[in-house]
Tab-separated table of C-alpha atoms and ligand atoms in Angstrom:
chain	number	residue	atom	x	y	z
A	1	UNK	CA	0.000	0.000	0.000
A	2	UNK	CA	1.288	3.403	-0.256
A	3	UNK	CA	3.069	5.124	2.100
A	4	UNK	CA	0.696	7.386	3.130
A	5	UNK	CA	-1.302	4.736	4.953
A	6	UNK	CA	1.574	3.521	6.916
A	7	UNK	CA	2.680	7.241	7.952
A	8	UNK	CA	-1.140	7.495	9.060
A	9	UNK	CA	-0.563	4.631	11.307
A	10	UNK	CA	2.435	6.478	12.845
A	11	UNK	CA	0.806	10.219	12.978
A	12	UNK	CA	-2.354	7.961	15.084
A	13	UNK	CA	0.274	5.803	17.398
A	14	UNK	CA	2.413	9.243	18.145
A	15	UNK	CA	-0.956	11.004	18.824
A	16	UNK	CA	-2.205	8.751	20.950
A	17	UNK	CA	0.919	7.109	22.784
A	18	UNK	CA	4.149	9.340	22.120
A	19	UNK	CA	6.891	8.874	19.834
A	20	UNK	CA	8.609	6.567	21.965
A	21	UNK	CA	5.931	4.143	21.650
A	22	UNK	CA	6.052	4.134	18.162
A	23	UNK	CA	9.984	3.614	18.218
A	24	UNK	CA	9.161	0.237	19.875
A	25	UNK	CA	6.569	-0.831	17.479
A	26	UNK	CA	8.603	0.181	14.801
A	27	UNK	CA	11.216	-2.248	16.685
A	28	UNK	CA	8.979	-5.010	16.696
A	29	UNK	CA	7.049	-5.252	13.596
A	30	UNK	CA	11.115	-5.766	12.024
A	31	UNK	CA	9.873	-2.958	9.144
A	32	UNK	CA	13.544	-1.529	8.043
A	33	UNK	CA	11.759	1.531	6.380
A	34	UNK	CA	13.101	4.846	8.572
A	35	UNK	CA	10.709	6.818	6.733
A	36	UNK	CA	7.412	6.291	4.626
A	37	UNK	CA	7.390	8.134	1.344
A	38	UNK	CA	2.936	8.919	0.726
A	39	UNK	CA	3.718	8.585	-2.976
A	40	UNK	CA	5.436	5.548	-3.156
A	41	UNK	CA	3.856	1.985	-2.842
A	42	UNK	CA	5.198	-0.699	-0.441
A	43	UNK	CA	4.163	-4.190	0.234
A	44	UNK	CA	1.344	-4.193	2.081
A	45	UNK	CA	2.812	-6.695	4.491
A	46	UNK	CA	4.526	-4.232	5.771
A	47	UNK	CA	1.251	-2.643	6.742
A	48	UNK	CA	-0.138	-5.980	8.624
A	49	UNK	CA	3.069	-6.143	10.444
A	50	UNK	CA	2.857	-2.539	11.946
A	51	UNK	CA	-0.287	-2.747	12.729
A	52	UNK	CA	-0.073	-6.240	14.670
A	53	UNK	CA	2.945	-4.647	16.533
A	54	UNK	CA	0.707	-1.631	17.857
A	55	UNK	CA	-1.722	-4.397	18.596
A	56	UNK	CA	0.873	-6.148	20.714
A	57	UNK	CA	3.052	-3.424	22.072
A	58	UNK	CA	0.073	-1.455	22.933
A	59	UNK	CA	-1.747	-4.529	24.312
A	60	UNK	CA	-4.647	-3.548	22.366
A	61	UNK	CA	-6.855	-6.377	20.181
A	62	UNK	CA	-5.631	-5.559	16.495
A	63	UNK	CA	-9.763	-5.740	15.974
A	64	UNK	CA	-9.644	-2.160	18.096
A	65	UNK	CA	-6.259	-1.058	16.153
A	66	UNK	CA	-7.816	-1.419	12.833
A	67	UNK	CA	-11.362	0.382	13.533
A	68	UNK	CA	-9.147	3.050	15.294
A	69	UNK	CA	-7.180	3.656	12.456
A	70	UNK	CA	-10.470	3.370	9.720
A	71	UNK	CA	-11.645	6.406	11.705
A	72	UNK	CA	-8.473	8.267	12.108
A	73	UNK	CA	-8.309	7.870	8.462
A	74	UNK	CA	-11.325	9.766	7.810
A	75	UNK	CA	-11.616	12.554	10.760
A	76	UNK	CA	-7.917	13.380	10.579
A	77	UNK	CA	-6.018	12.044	7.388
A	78	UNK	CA	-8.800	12.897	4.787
A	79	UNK	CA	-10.268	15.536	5.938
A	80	UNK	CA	-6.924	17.328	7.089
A	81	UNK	CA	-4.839	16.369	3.964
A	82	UNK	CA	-7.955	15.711	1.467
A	83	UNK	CA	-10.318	18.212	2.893
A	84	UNK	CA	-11.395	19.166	-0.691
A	85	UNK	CA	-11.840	15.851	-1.758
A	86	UNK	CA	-14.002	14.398	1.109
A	87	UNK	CA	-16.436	17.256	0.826
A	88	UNK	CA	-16.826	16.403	-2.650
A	89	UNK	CA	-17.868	12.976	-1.671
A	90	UNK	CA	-21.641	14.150	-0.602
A	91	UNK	CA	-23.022	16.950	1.676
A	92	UNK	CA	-24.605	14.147	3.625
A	93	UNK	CA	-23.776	10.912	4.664
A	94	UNK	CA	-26.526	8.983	2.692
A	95	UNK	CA	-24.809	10.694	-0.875
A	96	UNK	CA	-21.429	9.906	0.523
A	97	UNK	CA	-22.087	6.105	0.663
A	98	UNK	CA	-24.312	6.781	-2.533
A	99	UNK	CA	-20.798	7.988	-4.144
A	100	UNK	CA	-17.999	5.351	-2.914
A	101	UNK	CA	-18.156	3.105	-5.738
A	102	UNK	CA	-16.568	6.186	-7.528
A	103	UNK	CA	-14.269	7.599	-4.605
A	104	UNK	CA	-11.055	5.865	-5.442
A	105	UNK	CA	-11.301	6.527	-8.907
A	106	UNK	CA	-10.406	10.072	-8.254
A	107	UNK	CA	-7.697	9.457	-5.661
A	108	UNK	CA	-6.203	7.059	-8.606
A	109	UNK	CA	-5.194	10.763	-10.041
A	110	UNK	CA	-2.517	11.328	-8.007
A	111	UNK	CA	-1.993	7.318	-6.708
A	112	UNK	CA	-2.063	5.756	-10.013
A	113	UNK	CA	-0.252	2.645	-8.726
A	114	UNK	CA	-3.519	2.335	-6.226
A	115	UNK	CA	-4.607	-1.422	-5.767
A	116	UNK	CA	-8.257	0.181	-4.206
A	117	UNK	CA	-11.248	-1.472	-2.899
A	118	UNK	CA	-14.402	-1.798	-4.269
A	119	UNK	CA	-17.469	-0.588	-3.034
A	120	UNK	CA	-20.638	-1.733	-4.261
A	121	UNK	CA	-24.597	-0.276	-3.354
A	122	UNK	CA	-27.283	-2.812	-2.140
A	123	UNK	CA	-30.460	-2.595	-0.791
A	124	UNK	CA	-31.393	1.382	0.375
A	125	UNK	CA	-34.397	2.052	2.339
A	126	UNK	CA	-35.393	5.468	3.847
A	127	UNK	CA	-33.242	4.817	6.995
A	128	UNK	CA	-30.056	2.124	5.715
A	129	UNK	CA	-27.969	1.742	2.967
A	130	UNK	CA	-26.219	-1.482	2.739
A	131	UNK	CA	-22.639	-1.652	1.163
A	132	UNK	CA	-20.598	-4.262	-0.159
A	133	UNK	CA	-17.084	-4.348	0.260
A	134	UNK	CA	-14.700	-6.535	-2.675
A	135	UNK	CA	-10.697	-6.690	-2.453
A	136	UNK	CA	-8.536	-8.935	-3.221
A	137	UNK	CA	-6.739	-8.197	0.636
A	138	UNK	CA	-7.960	-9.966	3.716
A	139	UNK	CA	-7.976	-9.176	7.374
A	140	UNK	CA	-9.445	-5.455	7.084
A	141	UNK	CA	-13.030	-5.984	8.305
A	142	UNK	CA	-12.690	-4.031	11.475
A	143	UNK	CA	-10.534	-1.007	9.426
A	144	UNK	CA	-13.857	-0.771	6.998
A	145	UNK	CA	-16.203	-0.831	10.115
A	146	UNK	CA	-14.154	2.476	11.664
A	147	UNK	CA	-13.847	3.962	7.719
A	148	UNK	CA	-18.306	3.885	8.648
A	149	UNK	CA	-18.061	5.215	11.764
A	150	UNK	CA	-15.827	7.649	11.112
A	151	UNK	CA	-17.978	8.869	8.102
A	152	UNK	CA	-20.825	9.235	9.937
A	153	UNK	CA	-19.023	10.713	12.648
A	154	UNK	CA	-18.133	13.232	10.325
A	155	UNK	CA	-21.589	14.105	9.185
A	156	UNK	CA	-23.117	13.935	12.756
A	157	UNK	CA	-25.316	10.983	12.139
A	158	UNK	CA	-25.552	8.388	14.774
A	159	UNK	CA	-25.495	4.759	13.036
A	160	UNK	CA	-25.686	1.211	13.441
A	161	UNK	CA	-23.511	-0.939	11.547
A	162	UNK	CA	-24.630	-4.681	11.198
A	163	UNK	CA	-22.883	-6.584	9.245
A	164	UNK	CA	-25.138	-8.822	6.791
A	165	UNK	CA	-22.553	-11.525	5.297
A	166	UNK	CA	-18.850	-12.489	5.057
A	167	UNK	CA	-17.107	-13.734	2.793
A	168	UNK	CA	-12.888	-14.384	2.159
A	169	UNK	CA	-12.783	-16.950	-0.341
A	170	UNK	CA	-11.509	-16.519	-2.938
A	171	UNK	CA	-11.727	-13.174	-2.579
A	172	UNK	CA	-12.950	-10.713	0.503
A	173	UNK	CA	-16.888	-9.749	-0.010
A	174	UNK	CA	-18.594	-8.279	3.066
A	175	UNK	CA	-21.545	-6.666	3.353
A	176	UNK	CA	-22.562	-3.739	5.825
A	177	UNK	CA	-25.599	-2.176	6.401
A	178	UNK	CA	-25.859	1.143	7.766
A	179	UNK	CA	-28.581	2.191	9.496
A	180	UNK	CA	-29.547	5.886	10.990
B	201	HEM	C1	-9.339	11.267	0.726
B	201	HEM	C2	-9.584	10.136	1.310
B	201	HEM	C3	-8.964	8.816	0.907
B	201	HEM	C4	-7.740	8.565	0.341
B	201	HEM	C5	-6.644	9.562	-0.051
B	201	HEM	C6	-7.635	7.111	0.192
B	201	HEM	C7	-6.531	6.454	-0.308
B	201	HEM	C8	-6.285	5.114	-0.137
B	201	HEM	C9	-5.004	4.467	-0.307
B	201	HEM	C10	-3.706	5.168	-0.740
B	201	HEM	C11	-5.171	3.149	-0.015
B	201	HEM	C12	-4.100	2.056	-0.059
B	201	HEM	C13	-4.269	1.164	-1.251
B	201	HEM	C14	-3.014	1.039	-2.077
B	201	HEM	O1	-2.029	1.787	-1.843
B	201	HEM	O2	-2.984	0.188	-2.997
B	201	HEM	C15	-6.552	2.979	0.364
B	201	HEM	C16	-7.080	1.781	0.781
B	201	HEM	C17	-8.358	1.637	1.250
B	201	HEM	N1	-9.353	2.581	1.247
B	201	HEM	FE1	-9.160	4.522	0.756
B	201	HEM	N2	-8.794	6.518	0.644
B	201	HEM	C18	-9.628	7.528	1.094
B	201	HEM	C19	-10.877	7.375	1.633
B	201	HEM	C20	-11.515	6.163	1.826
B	201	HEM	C21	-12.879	6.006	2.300
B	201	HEM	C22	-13.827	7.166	2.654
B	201	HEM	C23	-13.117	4.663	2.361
B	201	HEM	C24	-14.347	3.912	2.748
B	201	HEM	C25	-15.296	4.273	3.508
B	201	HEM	C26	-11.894	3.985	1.963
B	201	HEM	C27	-11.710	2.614	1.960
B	201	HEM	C28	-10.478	2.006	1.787
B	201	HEM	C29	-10.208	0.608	2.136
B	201	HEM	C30	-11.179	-0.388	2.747
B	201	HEM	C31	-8.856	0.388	1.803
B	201	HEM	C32	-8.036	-0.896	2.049
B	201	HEM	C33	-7.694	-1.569	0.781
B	201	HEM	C34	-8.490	-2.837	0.530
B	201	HEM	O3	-9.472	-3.095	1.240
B	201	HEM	O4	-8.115	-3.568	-0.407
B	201	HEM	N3	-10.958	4.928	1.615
B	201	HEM	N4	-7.208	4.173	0.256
């Protein structure tokens, strides 16, 4: 993944903890990288293996870790480094889950080496939407379940997420529904 999302990971750890903690992560997940270029793509094992060393140096379930960082990366990466581009994505919540299927194509502009997910629309009622979740990754349940919450955070709308069905084989497809 690119770098950005692993310097995210270190901007939330040094928020939250201190710099020294993030020393000793960076100690234990054995990642030789001193410092994370955003533009440049690196293996995205290298992204697991920070994150399960904040899980374990931290002592916090990586489940927690990953929904953290989903809504980190909304409330403080996107909208403090993509401001424009977030607002873009729908004055309301319901029109910014109407508009993911297209969100990565934009950010493709400028990361055109972008392996993205893909977001699908379901079933919408007057009070859910239900999205569907493809990638060809696994493991990232809990980071899409804080990229929600931290939407609707965003917009001020109190949801519940339930999640409908699960799949991993042969490739991830879940499926969320989001209910206000
Ligand atoms: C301006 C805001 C955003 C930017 C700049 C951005 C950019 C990125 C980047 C660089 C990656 C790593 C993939 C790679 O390097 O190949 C990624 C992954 C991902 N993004 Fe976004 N993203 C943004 C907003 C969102 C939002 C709002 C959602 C969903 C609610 C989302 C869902 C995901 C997921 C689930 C992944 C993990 C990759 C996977 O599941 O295969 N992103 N994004």
């Amino acid at each position: 993944m690119y770098g950005i999302i692993n310097r995210a990971i270190e901007d939330m750890v040094t928020a939250s903890h201190g710099e020294n903690a993030w020393m000793q992560i960076k100690a234990a997940s054995g990642v030789q990288v001193d410092y994370f270029l955003s533009n440049e793509p690196y293996d995205d094992e290298m992204t697991y293996k920070l994150v399960a060393a904040s899980s374990e140096v931290l002592q916090i379930p990586m489940s927690e870790v990953l929904s953290a960082f989903g809504e980190w990366w909304v409330l403080k990466t996107g909208r403090e480094k993509y401001g424009g581009l977030m607002e873009a994505g729908g004055k309301n919540l319901q029109e910014f889950l109407l508009n993911l299927p297209m969100f990565h194509s934009r950010i493709m502009l400028f990361y055109p080496r972008l392996n993205p997910p893909e977001f699908r629309i379901g079933t919408i009622t007057e009070s859910s939407i239900e999205v569907h979740y493809y990638s060809t990754r696994k493991g990232l349940h809990h980071f899409v379940l804080g990229l929600l919450q931290g939407l609707a955070k965003m917009y001020h709308t109190p949801v519940t997420i339930q999640v409908l069905s699960m799949q991993s084989e042969p490739e991830t497809h879940e499926i969320f529904q989001v209910n206000w």
